[in-house]
Backbone as a chain_set.jsonl record, in Angstrom:
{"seq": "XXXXXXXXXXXXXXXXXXXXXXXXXXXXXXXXXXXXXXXXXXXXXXXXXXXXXXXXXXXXXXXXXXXXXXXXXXXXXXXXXXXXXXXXXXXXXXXXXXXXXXXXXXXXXXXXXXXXXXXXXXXXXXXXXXXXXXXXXXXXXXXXXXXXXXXXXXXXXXXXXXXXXXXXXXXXXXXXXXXXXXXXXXXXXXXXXXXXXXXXXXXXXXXXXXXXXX", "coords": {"N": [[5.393, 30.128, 25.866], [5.062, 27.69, 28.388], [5.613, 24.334, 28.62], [4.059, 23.312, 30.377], [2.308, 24.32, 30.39], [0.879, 23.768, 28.072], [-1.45, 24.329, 24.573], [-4.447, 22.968, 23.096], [-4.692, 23.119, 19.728], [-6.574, 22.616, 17.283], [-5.763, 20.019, 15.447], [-3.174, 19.856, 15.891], [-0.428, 19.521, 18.723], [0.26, 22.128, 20.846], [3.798, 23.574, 21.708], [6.415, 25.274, 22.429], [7.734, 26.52, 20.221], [10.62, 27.106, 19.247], [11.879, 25.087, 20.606], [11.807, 22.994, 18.657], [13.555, 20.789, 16.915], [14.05, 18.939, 15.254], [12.659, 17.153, 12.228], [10.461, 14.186, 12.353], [9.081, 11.823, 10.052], [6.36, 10.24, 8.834], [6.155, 8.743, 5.648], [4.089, 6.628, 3.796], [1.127, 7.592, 2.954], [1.511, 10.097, 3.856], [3.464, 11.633, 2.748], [3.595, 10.302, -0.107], [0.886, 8.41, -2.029], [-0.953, 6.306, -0.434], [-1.296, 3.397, -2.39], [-1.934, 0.893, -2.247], [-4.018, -0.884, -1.133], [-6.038, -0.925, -3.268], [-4.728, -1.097, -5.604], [-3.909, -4.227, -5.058], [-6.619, -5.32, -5.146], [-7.477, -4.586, -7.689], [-5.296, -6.043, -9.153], [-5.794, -8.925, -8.192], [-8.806, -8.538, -8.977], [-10.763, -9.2, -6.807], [-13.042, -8.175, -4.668], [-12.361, -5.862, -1.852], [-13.164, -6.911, 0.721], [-13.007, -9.247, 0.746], [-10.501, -9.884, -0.004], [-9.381, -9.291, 2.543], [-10.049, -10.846, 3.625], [-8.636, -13.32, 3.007], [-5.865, -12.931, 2.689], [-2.973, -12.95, 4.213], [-2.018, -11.314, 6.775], [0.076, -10.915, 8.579], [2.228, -11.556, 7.131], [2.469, -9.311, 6.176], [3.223, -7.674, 7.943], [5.432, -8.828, 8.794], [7.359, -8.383, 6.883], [7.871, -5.704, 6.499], [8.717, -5.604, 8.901], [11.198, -6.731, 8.332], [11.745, -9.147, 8.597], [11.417, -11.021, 7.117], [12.108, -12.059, 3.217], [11.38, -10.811, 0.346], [10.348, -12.782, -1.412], [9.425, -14.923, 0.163], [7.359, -13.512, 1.286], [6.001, -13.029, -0.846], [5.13, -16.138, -1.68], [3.866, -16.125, 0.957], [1.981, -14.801, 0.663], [-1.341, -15.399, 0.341], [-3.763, -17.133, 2.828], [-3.83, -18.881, 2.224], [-1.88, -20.053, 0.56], [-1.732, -20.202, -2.025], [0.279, -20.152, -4.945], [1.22, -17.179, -6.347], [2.095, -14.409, -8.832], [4.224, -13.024, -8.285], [6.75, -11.046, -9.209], [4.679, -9.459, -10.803], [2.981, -8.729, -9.148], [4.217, -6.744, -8.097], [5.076, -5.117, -9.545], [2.535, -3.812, -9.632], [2.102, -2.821, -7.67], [4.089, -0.921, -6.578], [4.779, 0.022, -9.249], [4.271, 2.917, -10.422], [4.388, 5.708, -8.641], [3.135, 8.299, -6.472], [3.275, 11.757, -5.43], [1.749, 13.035, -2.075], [-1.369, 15.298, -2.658], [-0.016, 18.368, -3.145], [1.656, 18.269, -1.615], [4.505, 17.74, -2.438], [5.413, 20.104, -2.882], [4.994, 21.915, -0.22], [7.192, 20.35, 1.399], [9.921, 20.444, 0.357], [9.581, 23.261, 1.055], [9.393, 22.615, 4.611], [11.588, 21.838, 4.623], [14.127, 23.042, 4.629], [14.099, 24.592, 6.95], [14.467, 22.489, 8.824], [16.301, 19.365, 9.775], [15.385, 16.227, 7.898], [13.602, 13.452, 8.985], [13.228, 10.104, 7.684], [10.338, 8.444, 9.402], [9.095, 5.499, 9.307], [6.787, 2.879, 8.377], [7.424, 0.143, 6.302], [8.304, -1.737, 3.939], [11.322, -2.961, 2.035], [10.7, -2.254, -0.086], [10.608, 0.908, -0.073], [12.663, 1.747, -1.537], [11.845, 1.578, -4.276], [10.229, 3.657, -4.193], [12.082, 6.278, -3.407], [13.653, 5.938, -5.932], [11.841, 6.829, -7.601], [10.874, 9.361, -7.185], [13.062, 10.748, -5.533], [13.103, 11.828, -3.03], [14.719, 12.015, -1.103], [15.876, 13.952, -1.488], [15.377, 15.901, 0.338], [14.716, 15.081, 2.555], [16.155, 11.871, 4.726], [16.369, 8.661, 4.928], [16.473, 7.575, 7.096], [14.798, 5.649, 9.298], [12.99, 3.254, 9.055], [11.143, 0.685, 8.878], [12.052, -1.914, 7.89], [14.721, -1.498, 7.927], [15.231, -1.073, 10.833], [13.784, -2.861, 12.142], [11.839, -2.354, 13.626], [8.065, -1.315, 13.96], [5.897, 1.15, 14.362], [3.343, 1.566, 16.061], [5.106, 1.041, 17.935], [6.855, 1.882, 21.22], [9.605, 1.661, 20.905], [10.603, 2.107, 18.492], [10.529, 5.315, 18.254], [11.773, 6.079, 20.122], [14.319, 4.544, 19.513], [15.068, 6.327, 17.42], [15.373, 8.935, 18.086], [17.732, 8.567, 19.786], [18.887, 7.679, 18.151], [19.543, 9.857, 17.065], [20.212, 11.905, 18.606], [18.797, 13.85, 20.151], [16.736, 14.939, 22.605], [13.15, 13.287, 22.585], [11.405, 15.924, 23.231], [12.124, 17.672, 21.525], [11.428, 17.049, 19.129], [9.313, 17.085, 15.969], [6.673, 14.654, 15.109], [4.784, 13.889, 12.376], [2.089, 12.349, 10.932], [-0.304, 10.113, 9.417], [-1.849, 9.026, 10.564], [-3.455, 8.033, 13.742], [-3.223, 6.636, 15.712], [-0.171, 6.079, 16.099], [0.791, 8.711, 16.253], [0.095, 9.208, 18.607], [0.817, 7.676, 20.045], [3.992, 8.829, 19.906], [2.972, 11.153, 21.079], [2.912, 10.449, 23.698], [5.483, 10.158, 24.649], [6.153, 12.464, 24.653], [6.962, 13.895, 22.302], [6.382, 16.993, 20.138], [3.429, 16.809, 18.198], [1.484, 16.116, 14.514], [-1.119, 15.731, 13.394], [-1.504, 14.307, 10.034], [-3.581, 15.278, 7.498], [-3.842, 16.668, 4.745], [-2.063, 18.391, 2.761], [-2.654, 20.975, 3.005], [-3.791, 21.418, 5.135], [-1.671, 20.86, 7.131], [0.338, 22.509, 5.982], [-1.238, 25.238, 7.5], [-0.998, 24.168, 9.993], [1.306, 24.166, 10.306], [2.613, 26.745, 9.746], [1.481, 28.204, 11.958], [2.741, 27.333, 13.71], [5.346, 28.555, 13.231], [6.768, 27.364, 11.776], [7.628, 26.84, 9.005], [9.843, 27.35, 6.366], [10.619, 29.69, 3.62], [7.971, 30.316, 1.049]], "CA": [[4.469, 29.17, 26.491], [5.634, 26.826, 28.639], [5.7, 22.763, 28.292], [3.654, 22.628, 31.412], [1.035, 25.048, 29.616], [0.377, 23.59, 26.459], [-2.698, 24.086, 24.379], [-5.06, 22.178, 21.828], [-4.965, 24.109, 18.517], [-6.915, 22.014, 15.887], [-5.111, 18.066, 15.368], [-1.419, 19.866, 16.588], [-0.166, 20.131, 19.861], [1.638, 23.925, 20.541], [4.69, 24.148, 22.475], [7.206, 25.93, 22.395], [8.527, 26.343, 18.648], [12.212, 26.811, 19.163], [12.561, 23.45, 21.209], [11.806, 22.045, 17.715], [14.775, 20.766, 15.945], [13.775, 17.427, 13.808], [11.005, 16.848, 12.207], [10.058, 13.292, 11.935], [7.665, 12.054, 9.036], [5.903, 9.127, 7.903], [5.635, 8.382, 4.487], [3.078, 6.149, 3.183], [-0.203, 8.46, 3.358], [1.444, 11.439, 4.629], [4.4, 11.83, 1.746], [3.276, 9.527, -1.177], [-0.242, 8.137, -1.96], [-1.062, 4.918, -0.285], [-1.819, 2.793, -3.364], [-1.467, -0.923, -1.645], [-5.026, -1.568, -1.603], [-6.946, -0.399, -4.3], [-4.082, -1.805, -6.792], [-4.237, -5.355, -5.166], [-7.762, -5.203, -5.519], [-7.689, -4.787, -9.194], [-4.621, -6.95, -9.474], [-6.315, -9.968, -8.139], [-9.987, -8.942, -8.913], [-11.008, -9.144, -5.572], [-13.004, -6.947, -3.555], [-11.3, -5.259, -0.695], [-13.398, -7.376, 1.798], [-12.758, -10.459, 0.612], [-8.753, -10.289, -0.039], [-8.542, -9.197, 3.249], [-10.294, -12.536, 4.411], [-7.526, -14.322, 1.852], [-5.025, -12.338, 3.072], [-2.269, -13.387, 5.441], [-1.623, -9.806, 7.677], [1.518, -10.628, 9.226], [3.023, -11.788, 6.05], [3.662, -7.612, 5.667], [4.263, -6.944, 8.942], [6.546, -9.396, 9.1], [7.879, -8.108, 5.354], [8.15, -4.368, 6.922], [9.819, -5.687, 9.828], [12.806, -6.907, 7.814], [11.83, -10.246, 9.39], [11.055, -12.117, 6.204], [12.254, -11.486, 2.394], [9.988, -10.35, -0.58], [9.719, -14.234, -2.014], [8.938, -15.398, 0.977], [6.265, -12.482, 1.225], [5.082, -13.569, -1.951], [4.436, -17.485, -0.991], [2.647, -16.129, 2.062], [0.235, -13.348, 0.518], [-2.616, -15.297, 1.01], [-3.632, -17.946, 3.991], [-4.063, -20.635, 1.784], [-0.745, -20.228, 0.29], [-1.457, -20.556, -3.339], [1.314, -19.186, -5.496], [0.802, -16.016, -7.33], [3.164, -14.15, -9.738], [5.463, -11.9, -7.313], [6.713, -9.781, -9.8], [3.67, -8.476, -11.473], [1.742, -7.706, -7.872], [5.113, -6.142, -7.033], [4.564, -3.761, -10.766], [1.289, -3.141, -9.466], [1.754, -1.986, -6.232], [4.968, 0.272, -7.024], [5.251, 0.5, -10.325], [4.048, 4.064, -10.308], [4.058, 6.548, -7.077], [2.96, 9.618, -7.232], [2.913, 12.556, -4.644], [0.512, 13.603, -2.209], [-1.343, 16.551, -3.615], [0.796, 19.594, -2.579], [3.309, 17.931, -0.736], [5.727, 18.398, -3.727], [5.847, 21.598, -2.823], [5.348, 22.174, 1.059], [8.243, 19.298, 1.797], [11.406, 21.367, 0.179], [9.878, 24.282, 2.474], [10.172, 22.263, 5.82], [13.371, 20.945, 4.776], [15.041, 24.363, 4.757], [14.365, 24.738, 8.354], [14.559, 21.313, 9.825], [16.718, 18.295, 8.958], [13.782, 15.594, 7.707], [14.174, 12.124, 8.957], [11.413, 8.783, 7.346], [10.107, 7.34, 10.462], [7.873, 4.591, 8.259], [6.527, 1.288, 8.442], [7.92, 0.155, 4.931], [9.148, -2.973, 3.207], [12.244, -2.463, 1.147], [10.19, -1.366, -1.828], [10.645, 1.803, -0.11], [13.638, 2.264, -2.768], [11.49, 2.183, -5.682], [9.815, 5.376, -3.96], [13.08, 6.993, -3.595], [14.235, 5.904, -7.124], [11.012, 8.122, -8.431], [10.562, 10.708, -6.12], [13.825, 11.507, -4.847], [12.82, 12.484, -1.641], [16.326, 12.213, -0.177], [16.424, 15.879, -1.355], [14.565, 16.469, 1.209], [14.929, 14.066, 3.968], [17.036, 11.175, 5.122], [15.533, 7.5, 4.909], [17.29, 6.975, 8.31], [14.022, 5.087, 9.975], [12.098, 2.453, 7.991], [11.318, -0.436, 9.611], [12.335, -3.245, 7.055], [15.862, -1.275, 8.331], [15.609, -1.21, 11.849], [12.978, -4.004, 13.065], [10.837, -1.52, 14.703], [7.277, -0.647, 13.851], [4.874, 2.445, 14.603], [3.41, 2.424, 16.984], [6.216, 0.369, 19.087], [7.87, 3.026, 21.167], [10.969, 1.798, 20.377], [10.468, 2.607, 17.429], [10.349, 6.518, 17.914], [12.92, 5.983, 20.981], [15.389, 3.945, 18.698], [15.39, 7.521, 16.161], [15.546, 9.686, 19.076], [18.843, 7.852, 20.371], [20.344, 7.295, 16.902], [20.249, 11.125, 16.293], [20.972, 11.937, 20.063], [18.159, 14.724, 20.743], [15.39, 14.161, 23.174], [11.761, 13.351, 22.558], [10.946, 16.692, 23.282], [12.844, 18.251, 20.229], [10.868, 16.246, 17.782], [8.114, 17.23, 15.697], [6.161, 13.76, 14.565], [3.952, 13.67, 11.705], [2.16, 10.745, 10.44], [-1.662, 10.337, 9.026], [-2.246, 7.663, 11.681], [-3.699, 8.649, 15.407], [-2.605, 6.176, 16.949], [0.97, 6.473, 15.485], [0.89, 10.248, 16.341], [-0.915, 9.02, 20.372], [2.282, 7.013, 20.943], [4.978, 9.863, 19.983], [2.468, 12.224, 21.678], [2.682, 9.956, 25.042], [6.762, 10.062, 24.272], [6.99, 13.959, 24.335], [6.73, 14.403, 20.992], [5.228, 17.284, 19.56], [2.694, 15.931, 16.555], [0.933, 17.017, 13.998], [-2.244, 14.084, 12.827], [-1.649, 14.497, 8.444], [-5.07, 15.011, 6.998], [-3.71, 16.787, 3.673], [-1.094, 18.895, 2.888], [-3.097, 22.536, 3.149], [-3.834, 21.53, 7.116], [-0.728, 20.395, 7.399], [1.21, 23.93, 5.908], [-1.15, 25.855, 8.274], [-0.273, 24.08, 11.459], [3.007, 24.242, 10.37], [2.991, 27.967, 9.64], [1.012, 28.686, 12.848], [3.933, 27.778, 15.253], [6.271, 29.792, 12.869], [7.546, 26.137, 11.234], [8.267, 26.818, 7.669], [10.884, 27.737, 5.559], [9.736, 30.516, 2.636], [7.778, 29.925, -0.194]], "C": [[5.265, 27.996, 27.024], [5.338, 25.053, 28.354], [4.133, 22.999, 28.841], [2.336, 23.311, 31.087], [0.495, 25.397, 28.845], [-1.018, 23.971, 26.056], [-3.275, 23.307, 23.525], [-5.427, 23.226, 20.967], [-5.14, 23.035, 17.203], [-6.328, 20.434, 16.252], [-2.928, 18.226, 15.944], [-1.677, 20.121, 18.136], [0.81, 21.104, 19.562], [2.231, 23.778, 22.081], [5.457, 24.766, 22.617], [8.015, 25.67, 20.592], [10.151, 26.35, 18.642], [12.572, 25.701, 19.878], [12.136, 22.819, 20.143], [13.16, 21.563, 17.031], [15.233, 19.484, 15.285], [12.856, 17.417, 13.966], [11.412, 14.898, 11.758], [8.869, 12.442, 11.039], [7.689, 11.201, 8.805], [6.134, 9.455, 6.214], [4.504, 8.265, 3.172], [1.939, 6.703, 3.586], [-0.106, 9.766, 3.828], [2.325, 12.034, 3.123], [3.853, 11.53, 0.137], [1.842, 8.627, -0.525], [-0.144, 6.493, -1.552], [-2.243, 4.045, -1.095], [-2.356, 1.206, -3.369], [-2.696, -1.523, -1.627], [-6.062, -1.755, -2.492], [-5.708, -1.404, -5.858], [-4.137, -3.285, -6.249], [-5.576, -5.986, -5.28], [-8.242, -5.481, -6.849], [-6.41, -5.608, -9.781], [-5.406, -8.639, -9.674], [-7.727, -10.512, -8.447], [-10.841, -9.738, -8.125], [-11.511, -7.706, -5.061], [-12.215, -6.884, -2.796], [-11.938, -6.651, 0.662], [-13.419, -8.904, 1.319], [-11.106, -11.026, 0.309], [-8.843, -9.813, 1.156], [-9.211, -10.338, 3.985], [-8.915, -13.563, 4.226], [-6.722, -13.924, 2.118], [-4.236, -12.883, 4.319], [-1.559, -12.101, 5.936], [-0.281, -10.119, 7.884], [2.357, -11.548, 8.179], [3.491, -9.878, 5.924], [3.7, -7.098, 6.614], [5.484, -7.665, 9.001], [7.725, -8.945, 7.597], [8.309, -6.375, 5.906], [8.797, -4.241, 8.128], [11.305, -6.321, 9.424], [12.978, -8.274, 8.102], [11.747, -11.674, 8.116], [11.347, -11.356, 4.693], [11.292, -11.533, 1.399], [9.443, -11.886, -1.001], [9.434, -14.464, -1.033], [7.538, -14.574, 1.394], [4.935, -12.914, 0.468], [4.508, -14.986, -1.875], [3.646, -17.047, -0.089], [1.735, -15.216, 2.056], [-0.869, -14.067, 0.774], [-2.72, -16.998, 2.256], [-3.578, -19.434, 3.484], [-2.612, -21.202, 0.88], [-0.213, -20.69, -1.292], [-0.396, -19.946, -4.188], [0.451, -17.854, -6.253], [2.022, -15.255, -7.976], [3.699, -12.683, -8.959], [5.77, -10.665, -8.115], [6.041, -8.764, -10.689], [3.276, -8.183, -10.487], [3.117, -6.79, -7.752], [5.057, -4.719, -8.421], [3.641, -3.331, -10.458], [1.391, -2.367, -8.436], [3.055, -0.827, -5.736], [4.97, 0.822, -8.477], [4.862, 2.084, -10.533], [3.698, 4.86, -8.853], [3.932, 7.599, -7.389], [2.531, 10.442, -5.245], [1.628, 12.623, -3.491], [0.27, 14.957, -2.195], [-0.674, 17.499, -2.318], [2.292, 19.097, -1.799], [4.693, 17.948, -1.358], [6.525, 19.455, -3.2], [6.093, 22.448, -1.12], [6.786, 21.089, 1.511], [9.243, 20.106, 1.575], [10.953, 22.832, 1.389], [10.104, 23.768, 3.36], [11.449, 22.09, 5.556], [14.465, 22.617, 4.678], [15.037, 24.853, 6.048], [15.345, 23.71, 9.074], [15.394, 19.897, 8.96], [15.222, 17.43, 9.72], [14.051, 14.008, 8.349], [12.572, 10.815, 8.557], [12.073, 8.586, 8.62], [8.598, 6.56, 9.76], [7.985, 3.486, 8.561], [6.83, 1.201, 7.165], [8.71, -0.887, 4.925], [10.45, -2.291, 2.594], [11.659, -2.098, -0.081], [10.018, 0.189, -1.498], [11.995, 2.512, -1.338], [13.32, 2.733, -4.192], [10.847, 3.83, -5.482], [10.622, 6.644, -4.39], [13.614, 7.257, -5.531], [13.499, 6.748, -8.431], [10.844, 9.346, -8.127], [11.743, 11.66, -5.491], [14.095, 11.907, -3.797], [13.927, 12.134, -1.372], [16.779, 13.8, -0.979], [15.607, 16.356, -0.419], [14.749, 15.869, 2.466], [15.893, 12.76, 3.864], [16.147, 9.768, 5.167], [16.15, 6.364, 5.943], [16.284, 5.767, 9.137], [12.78, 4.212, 9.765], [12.329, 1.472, 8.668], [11.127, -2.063, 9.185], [14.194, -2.807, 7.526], [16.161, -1.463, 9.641], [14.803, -2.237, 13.005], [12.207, -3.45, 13.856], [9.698, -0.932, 13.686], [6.437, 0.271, 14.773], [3.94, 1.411, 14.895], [4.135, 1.926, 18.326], [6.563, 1.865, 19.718], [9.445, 3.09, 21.169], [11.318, 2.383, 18.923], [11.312, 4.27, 16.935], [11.757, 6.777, 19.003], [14.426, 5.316, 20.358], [16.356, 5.501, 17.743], [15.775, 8.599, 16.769], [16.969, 9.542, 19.462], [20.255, 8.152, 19.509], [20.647, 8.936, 16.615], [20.518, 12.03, 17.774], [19.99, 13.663, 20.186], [16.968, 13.551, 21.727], [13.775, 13.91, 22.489], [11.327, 14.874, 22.191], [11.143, 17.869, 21.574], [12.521, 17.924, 19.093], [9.298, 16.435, 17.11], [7.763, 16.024, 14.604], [5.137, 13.976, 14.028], [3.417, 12.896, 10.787], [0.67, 10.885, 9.742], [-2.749, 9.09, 9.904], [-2.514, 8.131, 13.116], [-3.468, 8.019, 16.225], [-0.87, 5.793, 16.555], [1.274, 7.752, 16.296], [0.473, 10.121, 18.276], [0.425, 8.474, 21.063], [3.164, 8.043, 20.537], [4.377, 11.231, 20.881], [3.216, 11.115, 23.343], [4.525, 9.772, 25.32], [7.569, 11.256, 25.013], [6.74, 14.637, 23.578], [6.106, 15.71, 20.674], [4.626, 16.542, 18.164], [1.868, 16.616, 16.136], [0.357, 15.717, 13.102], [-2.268, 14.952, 11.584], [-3.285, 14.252, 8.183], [-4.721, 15.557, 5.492], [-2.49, 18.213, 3.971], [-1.034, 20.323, 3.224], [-3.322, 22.541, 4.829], [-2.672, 21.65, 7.571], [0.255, 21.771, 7.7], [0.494, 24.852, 6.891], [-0.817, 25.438, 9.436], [0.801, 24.269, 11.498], [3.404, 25.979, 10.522], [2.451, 28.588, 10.964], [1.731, 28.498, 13.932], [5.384, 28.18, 14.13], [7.531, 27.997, 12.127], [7.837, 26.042, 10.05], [9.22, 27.504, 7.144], [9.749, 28.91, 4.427], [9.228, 29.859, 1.506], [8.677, 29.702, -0.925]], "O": [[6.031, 27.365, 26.295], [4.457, 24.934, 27.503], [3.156, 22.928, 28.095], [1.299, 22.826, 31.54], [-0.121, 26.426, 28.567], [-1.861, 24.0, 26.952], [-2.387, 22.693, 22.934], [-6.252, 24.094, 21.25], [-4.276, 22.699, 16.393], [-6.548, 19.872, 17.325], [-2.005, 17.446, 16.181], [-2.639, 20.663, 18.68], [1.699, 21.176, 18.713], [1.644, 23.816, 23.163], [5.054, 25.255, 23.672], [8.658, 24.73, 20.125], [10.784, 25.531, 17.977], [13.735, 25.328, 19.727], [11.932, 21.657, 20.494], [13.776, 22.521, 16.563], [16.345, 19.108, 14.913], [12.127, 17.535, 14.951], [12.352, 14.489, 11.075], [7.719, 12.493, 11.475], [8.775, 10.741, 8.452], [6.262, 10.616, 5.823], [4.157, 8.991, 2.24], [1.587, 6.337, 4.708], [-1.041, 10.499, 4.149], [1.74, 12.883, 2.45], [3.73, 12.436, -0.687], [1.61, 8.274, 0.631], [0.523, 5.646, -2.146], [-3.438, 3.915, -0.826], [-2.971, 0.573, -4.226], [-2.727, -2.679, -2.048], [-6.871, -2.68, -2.434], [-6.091, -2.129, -6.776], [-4.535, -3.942, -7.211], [-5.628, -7.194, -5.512], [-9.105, -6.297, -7.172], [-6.498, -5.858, -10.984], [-5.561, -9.31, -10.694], [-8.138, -11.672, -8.413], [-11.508, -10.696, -8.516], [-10.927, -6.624, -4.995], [-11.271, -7.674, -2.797], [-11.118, -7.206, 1.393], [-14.196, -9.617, 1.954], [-10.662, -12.172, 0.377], [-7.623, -9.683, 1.262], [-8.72, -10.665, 5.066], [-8.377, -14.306, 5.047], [-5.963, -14.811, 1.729], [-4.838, -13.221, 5.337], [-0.455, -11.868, 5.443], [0.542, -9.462, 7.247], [3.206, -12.288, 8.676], [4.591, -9.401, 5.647], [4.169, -5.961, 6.593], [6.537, -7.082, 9.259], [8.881, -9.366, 7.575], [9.375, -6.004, 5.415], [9.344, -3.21, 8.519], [12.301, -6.343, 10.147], [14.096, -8.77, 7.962], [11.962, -12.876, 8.268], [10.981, -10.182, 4.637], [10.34, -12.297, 1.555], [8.243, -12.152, -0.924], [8.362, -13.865, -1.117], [6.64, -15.27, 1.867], [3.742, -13.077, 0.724], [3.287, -15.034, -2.021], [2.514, -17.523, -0.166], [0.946, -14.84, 2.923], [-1.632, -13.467, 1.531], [-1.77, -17.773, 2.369], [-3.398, -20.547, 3.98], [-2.34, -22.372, 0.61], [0.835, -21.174, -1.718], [-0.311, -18.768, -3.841], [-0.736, -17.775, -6.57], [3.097, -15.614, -7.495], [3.432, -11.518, -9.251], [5.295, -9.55, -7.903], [6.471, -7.712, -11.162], [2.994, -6.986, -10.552], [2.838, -5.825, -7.039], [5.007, -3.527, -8.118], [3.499, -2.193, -10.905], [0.796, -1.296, -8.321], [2.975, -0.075, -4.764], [5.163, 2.01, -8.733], [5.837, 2.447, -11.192], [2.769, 4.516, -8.122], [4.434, 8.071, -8.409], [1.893, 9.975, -4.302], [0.52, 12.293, -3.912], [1.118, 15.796, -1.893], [-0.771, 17.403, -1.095], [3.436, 19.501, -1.592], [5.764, 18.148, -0.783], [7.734, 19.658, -3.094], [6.974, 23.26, -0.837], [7.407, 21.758, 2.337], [9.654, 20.656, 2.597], [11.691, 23.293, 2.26], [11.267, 24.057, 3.644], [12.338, 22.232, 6.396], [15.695, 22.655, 4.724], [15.981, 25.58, 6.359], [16.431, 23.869, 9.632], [15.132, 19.528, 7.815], [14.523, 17.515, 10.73], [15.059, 13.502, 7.856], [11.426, 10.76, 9.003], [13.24, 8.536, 9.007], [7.439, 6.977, 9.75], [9.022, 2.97, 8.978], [6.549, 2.243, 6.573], [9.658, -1.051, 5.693], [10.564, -1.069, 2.692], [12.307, -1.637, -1.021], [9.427, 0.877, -2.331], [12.024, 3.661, -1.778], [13.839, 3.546, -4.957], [10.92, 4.805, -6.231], [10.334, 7.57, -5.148], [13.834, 8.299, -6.148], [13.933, 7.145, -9.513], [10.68, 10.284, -8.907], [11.62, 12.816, -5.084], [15.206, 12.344, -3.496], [13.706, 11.129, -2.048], [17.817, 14.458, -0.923], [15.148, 17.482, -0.61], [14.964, 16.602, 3.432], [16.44, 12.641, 2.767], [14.995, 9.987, 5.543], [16.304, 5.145, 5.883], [16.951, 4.878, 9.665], [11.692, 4.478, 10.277], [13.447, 1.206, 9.108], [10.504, -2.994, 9.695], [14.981, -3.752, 7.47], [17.252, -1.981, 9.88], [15.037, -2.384, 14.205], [11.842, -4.056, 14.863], [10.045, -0.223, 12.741], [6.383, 0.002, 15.972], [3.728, 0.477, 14.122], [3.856, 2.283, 19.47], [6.579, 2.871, 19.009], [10.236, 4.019, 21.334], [12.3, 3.023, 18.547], [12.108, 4.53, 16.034], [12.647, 7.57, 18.697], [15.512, 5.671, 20.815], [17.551, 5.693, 17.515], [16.527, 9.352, 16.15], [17.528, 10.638, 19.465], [21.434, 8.474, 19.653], [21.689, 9.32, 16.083], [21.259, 13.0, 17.612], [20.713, 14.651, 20.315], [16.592, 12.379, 21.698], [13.479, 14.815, 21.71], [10.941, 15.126, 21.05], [10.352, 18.535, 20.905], [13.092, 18.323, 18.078], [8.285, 15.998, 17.656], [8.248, 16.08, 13.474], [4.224, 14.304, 14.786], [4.087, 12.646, 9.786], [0.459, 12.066, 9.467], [-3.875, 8.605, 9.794], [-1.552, 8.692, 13.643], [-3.417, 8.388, 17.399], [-0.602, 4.752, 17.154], [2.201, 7.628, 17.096], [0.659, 11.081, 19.024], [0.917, 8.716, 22.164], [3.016, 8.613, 21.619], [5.101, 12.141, 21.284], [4.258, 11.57, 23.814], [4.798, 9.161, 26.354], [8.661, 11.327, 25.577], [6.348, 15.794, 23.732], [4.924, 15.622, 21.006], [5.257, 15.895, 17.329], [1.355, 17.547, 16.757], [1.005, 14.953, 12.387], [-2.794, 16.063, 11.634], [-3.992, 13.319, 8.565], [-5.358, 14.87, 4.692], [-2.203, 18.787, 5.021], [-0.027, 20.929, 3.588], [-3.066, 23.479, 5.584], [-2.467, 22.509, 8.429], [0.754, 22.148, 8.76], [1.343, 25.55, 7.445], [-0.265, 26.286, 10.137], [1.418, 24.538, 12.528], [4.298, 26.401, 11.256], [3.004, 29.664, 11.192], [1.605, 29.16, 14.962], [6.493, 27.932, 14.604], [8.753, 27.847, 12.148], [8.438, 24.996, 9.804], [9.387, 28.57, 7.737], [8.518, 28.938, 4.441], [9.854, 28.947, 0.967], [8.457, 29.338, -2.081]]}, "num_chains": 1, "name": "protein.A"}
C-alpha cells in the first residue's frame, strides 16, 4: 500500500509496515498510570475542581520544560503562593508507580522489533519511574522534555527526536494517549497509534505485522 493510499483502520493510521523503524512512545498514560491528580487531590483534600482553580498551570509546564527547578515548583503550586511541604506532595505523587494494565508485558514484545525511544512531557521525577520500573530495558529515555525544552504537542518537539536519531518523520511510529499529541505527529508524517489500553493497542500493533513474539 502506498503512502499516497493510506487507509483509516480503527484510531491507527496503515502504511506501509516496513517503512517503520522507531517507535516513539509517551509515557505518562500510555506506559505508567497517570496518578498526578487523584493523589494531589487527597494530598491536599481538595476536590479536583477546586485545586485546579488554586492551582498555578504553568508552574508544571514550566517544571516539565526544564525551565524552572522542583523548589521553585513547589513555591509556585498554587496562585496564591502559600508554602506547602514539597517533599511529602512529591511522596505522594511518585512515591509508588505502577504499570499500565498489560503493558508489562506487550512493551518487551515491541522492543524486540523496534528500538523504543520516551517522547514525554515529564519533570525530572521521571527518574523515580525509571528507578521502579526499569523501563530502560525496554526503551531509551532519550526525549523528555524537562531534558530537551520541548513539549507535545510543539512540533519541535517530535522534529528535535527525528533529527537527533537521523530518520525521517515517515519512519516513526508515535504513540501517545493524547489526540492532539498523536494530530501533530500525524500532520508531521508520523504514523500513530491514539493509546486507549494496552489490548487495542497489541491489536493495532499486530494488525500491521508490528510485534515481536509472545
Amino acid at each position: 500500500m502506498s503512502r499516497g493510499s493510506e487507509a483509516k483502520v480503527g484510531d491507527a493510521r496503515v502504511g506501509t509496515e516496513a517503512s517503520i523503524t522507531t517507535v516513539l512512545l509517551d509515557i505518562l498514560g500510555t506506559v505508567v498510570i497517570e496518578p498526578y491528580p487523584q493523589r494531589q487531590m487527597e494530598h491536599f483534600g481538595l476536590p479536583l475542581e477546586k485545586l485546579q482553580e488554586l492551582k498555578d498551570i504553568e508552574a508544571w509546564i514550566l517544571f516539565e520544560l526544564g525551565e524552572i527547578e522542583e523548589q521553585e515548583y513547589y513555591s509556585r503550586f498554587f496562585l496564591d503562593r502559600r508554602k506547602i511541604d514539597g517533599a511529602a506532595l512529591k511522596r505522594a505523587m511518585v512515591g509508588t508507580v505502577e504499570w499500565v494494565s498489560g503493558m508489562d508485558l506487550l512493551l518487551p514484545r515491541l522492543a524486540q522489533r523496534f528500538p523504543i525511544y520516551a517522547l514525554s512531557n515529564f519533570p525530572p521525577w521521571y527518574h523515580q519511574i525509571e528507578d521502579q520500573l526499569l523501563l530502560s530495558r525496554y526503551l531509551r529515555w532519550s526525549f523528555v522534555s524537562c531534558d530537551t525544552g520541548l513539549r507535545k504537542p510543539d512540533p519541535r518537539a517530535y522534529l528535535g527526536a527525528t533529527r537527533a536519531l537521523g530518520v525521517a518523520p515517515q519512519a516513526c511510529l508515535f504513540i501517545d494517549d493524547r489526540e492532539i499529541n498523536c494530530e501533530a505527529a500525524s500532520a508531521l508524517g508520523m504514523e500513530t497509534i491514539l493509546f486507549r489500553d494496552s489490548h487495542q493497542l497489541e491489536e493495532a500493533l499486530a494488525r500491521r505485522g508490528l510485534l515481536g513474539a509472545d
